[in-house]
PDB file of C-alpha atoms in Angstrom:
ATOM      1  CA  GLN Q   6      92.039 116.353 132.469  1.00 69.00           C
ATOM      2  CA  LEU Q   7      89.611 114.166 134.926  1.00 79.00           C
ATOM      3  CA  PRO Q   8      89.619 116.042 138.780  1.00 87.00           C
ATOM      4  CA  LEU Q   9      90.956 114.477 141.629  1.00 93.00           C
ATOM      5  CA  VAL Q  10      88.840 112.810 144.176  1.00 95.00           C
ATOM      6  CA  GLU Q  11      89.212 113.974 148.025  1.00 97.00           C
ATOM      7  CA  SER Q  12      88.147 111.697 150.952  1.00 97.00           C
ATOM      8  CA  GLY Q  13      89.037 111.971 154.906  1.00 98.00           C
ATOM      9  CA  GLY Q  14      86.370 114.938 155.451  1.00 98.00           C
ATOM     10  CA  GLY Q  15      83.988 114.844 158.754  1.00 98.00           C
ATOM     11  CA  LEU Q  16      82.439 116.969 161.589  1.00 98.00           C
ATOM     12  CA  VAL Q  17      84.942 116.361 164.976  1.00 98.00           C
ATOM     13  CA  GLN Q  18      84.986 119.136 167.877  1.00 98.00           C
ATOM     14  CA  PRO Q  19      87.287 121.887 168.042  1.00 98.00           C
ATOM     15  CA  GLY Q  20      90.590 120.908 169.108  1.00 98.00           C
ATOM     16  CA  GLY Q  21      90.426 117.808 167.406  1.00 98.00           C
ATOM     17  CA  SER Q  22      91.656 116.388 164.413  1.00 98.00           C
ATOM     18  CA  LEU Q  23      90.992 114.537 160.327  1.00 98.00           C
ATOM     19  CA  ARG Q  24      93.172 113.636 157.909  1.00 98.00           C
ATOM     20  CA  LEU Q  25      92.503 114.505 153.866  1.00 98.00           C
ATOM     21  CA  SER Q  26      93.466 112.508 151.173  1.00 97.00           C
ATOM     22  CA  CYS Q  27      93.695 112.984 147.450  1.00 97.00           C
ATOM     23  CA  ALA Q  28      93.804 110.751 144.897  1.00 95.00           C
ATOM     24  CA  GLY Q  29      94.342 111.120 141.203  1.00 91.00           C
ATOM     25  CA  SER Q  30      91.632 109.561 138.766  1.00 80.00           C
ATOM     26  CA  GLY Q  31      93.070 106.801 137.439  1.00 79.00           C
ATOM     27  CA  ARG Q  32      96.351 108.540 137.477  1.00 76.00           C
ATOM     28  CA  SER Q  33      99.551 108.832 140.131  1.00 79.00           C
ATOM     29  CA  LEU Q  34     100.443 112.225 141.862  1.00 85.00           C
ATOM     30  CA  ASN Q  35     103.876 111.184 142.011  1.00 82.00           C
ATOM     31  CA  GLY Q  36     106.130 114.197 140.049  1.00 85.00           C
ATOM     32  CA  TYR Q  37     102.883 116.682 140.189  1.00 91.00           C
ATOM     33  CA  ALA Q  38     102.961 119.162 142.398  1.00 95.00           C
ATOM     34  CA  ILE Q  39      99.746 119.176 145.282  1.00 96.00           C
ATOM     35  CA  GLY Q  40      97.938 122.315 146.234  1.00 97.00           C
ATOM     36  CA  TRP Q  41      94.992 122.245 148.818  1.00 98.00           C
ATOM     37  CA  PHE Q  42      92.310 124.581 149.194  1.00 98.00           C
ATOM     38  CA  ARG Q  43      88.927 125.392 150.626  1.00 98.00           C
ATOM     39  CA  GLN Q  44      86.102 126.541 150.416  1.00 98.00           C
ATOM     40  CA  ALA Q  45      83.513 128.087 153.778  1.00 95.00           C
ATOM     41  CA  PRO Q  46      80.346 129.455 152.213  1.00 90.00           C
ATOM     42  CA  GLY Q  47      79.457 132.147 151.019  1.00 93.00           C
ATOM     43  CA  LYS Q  48      83.929 132.398 150.311  1.00 95.00           C
ATOM     44  CA  GLU Q  49      85.712 131.624 147.506  1.00 95.00           C
ATOM     45  CA  HIS Q  50      88.460 129.695 147.371  1.00 95.00           C
ATOM     46  CA  GLU Q  51      91.730 129.963 149.139  1.00 96.00           C
ATOM     47  CA  GLU Q  52      94.912 128.018 149.266  1.00 97.00           C
ATOM     48  CA  VAL Q  53      95.468 125.948 152.391  1.00 98.00           C
ATOM     49  CA  SER Q  54      98.922 124.052 152.041  1.00 98.00           C
ATOM     50  CA  CYS Q  55     100.930 123.151 149.069  1.00 98.00           C
ATOM     51  CA  VAL Q  56     103.320 120.489 148.405  1.00 97.00           C
ATOM     52  CA  ASN Q  57     106.025 119.876 145.694  1.00 95.00           C
ATOM     53  CA  SER Q  58     106.816 116.587 143.646  1.00 93.00           C
ATOM     54  CA  GLY Q  59     109.338 115.702 145.321  1.00 91.00           C
ATOM     55  CA  GLY Q  60     107.969 116.239 148.702  1.00 92.00           C
ATOM     56  CA  ASP Q  61     110.449 117.906 150.305  1.00 94.00           C
ATOM     57  CA  GLU Q  62     109.003 121.855 149.872  1.00 96.00           C
ATOM     58  CA  THR Q  63     105.300 122.452 151.249  1.00 97.00           C
ATOM     59  CA  THR Q  64     103.720 126.163 152.046  1.00 97.00           C
ATOM     60  CA  TYR Q  65     101.293 127.262 154.286  1.00 97.00           C
ATOM     61  CA  SER Q  66      98.409 129.692 154.980  1.00 97.00           C
ATOM     62  CA  ARG Q  67      99.652 131.951 158.205  1.00 97.00           C
ATOM     63  CA  SER Q  68      96.098 130.476 159.426  1.00 97.00           C
ATOM     64  CA  VAL Q  69      96.707 126.920 159.264  1.00 98.00           C
ATOM     65  CA  LYS Q  70     101.113 126.625 159.685  1.00 97.00           C
ATOM     66  CA  GLY Q  71     101.514 124.727 163.148  1.00 98.00           C
ATOM     67  CA  ARG Q  72      98.441 123.070 162.857  1.00 98.00           C
ATOM     68  CA  PHE Q  73      98.736 121.110 159.155  1.00 98.00           C
ATOM     69  CA  THR Q  74     101.169 119.355 157.768  1.00 98.00           C
ATOM     70  CA  ILE Q  75     101.190 117.727 154.069  1.00 98.00           C
ATOM     71  CA  GLY Q  76     102.751 115.508 152.927  1.00 96.00           C
ATOM     72  CA  ARG Q  77     102.914 112.657 149.687  1.00 95.00           C
ATOM     73  CA  ASP Q  78     102.685 108.635 150.217  1.00 90.00           C
ATOM     74  CA  VAL Q  79     104.244 107.955 147.877  1.00 84.00           C
ATOM     75  CA  ALA Q  80     103.577 104.083 147.615  1.00 86.00           C
ATOM     76  CA  ASP Q  81      99.678 105.092 147.232  1.00 85.00           C
ATOM     77  CA  HIS Q  82     100.614 108.073 144.878  1.00 89.00           C
ATOM     78  CA  THR Q  83      98.649 110.174 147.370  1.00 92.00           C
ATOM     79  CA  VAL Q  84      98.646 113.189 149.297  1.00 96.00           C
ATOM     80  CA  TYR Q  85      97.352 113.413 152.529  1.00 97.00           C
ATOM     81  CA  LEU Q  86      97.091 116.674 154.756  1.00 98.00           C
ATOM     82  CA  GLN Q  87      96.757 116.044 158.300  1.00 98.00           C
ATOM     83  CA  MET Q  88      94.815 118.688 160.237  1.00 98.00           C
ATOM     84  CA  ASP Q  89      95.279 119.027 163.726  1.00 98.00           C
ATOM     85  CA  ASP Q  90      93.755 121.527 166.356  1.00 98.00           C
ATOM     86  CA  LEU Q  91      90.951 121.981 164.247  1.00 98.00           C
ATOM     87  CA  LYS Q  92      88.858 125.412 165.173  1.00 98.00           C
ATOM     88  CA  PRO Q  93      86.181 126.403 163.771  1.00 97.00           C
ATOM     89  CA  GLU Q  94      87.139 128.564 160.701  1.00 96.00           C
ATOM     90  CA  ASP Q  95      88.405 125.591 159.495  1.00 98.00           C
ATOM     91  CA  THR Q  96      84.899 124.643 158.542  1.00 97.00           C
ATOM     92  CA  GLY Q  97      84.004 124.174 154.471  1.00 98.00           C
ATOM     93  CA  VAL Q  98      84.967 121.562 151.876  1.00 98.00           C
ATOM     94  CA  TYR Q  99      88.402 120.690 151.088  1.00 98.00           C
ATOM     95  CA  TYR Q 100      89.191 120.266 147.213  1.00 97.00           C
ATOM     96  CA  CYS Q 101      93.005 119.149 146.433  1.00 96.00           C
ATOM     97  CA  SER Q 102      94.291 120.085 142.525  1.00 95.00           C
ATOM     98  CA  ARG Q 103      97.688 120.079 140.993  1.00 94.00           C
ATOM     99  CA  VAL Q 104      99.666 123.682 140.435  1.00 95.00           C
ATOM    100  CA  TYR Q 105     102.809 124.130 138.107  1.00 93.00           C
ATOM    101  CA  TYR Q 106     105.167 124.904 141.260  1.00 91.00           C
ATOM    102  CA  VAL Q 107     106.274 124.621 145.066  1.00 93.00           C
ATOM    103  CA  GLN Q 108     109.122 127.255 145.189  1.00 91.00           C
ATOM    104  CA  TYR Q 109     110.817 129.465 147.349  1.00 88.00           C
ATOM    105  CA  GLY Q 110     107.925 129.464 149.757  1.00 88.00           C
ATOM    106  CA  SER Q 111     105.117 130.139 146.960  1.00 92.00           C
ATOM    107  CA  CYS Q 112     102.636 127.863 145.387  1.00 94.00           C
ATOM    108  CA  GLY Q 113     102.307 128.310 142.010  1.00 92.00           C
ATOM    109  CA  ALA Q 114      98.781 128.273 140.254  1.00 92.00           C
ATOM    110  CA  ARG Q 115      96.713 125.449 139.190  1.00 92.00           C
ATOM    111  CA  PRO Q 116      96.671 124.644 135.183  1.00 91.00           C
ATOM    112  CA  MET Q 117      93.683 126.608 133.631  1.00 89.00           C
ATOM    113  CA  SER Q 118      92.605 122.509 132.471  1.00 87.00           C
ATOM    114  CA  GLU Q 119      92.540 121.393 135.896  1.00 88.00           C
ATOM    115  CA  SER Q 120      88.515 121.497 137.118  1.00 90.00           C
ATOM    116  CA  TRP Q 121      87.844 121.320 140.588  1.00 92.00           C
ATOM    117  CA  GLY Q 122      86.191 117.957 141.958  1.00 93.00           C
ATOM    118  CA  ARG Q 123      83.641 117.554 144.489  1.00 95.00           C
ATOM    119  CA  GLY Q 124      85.419 118.000 147.552  1.00 97.00           C
ATOM    120  CA  THR Q 125      85.247 117.034 151.142  1.00 98.00           C
ATOM    121  CA  GLN Q 126      83.103 118.594 153.732  1.00 98.00           C
ATOM    122  CA  VAL Q 127      84.696 118.796 157.161  1.00 98.00           C
ATOM    123  CA  THR Q 128      82.828 120.928 160.347  1.00 98.00           C
ATOM    124  CA  VAL Q 129      84.651 121.922 163.202  1.00 98.00           C
ATOM    125  CA  SER Q 130      81.352 122.240 165.652  1.00 97.00           C
ATOM    126  CA  SER Q 131      80.909 121.853 169.454  1.00 95.00           C
TER     127      SER Q 131
END
C-alpha cells in the first residue's frame, strides 16, 4: 500500500505549538488505527501516540503525555497530532502509519506491508 502523507511541521520556539496532519494516499483513514512516530537524528523511530479507529481510545508516550493530543477528523478522513508546549527534545521527523490496534492502553505493531512516508520535520529551537 502507498505510504501515508504527513504535513504541518515547521520551526517553532520552545513552548510553541504545531498541528500535524496525516492523510491517506488516495484512501481514507477512517476505519484504521493510526500511530504517530518520530525519528531524531541518529536514532530509531519512536512511538509517540496512537488512536483507534473509533477515535475513543488513545495512547501517548511518557515524554509527550499532557502536551500532545491525537485525534481524528472524520469529515476530512485524516488524523491530527496537536503538539503544545514543545521542547527541543521533540525535534525530529514525524511520521504516521497504520497500526494493528489500540487497545487496553497499548498501541499495536505496524503491519509489515506499511512503509514509511516522507514525514514532516519538526524543529524546536530558540
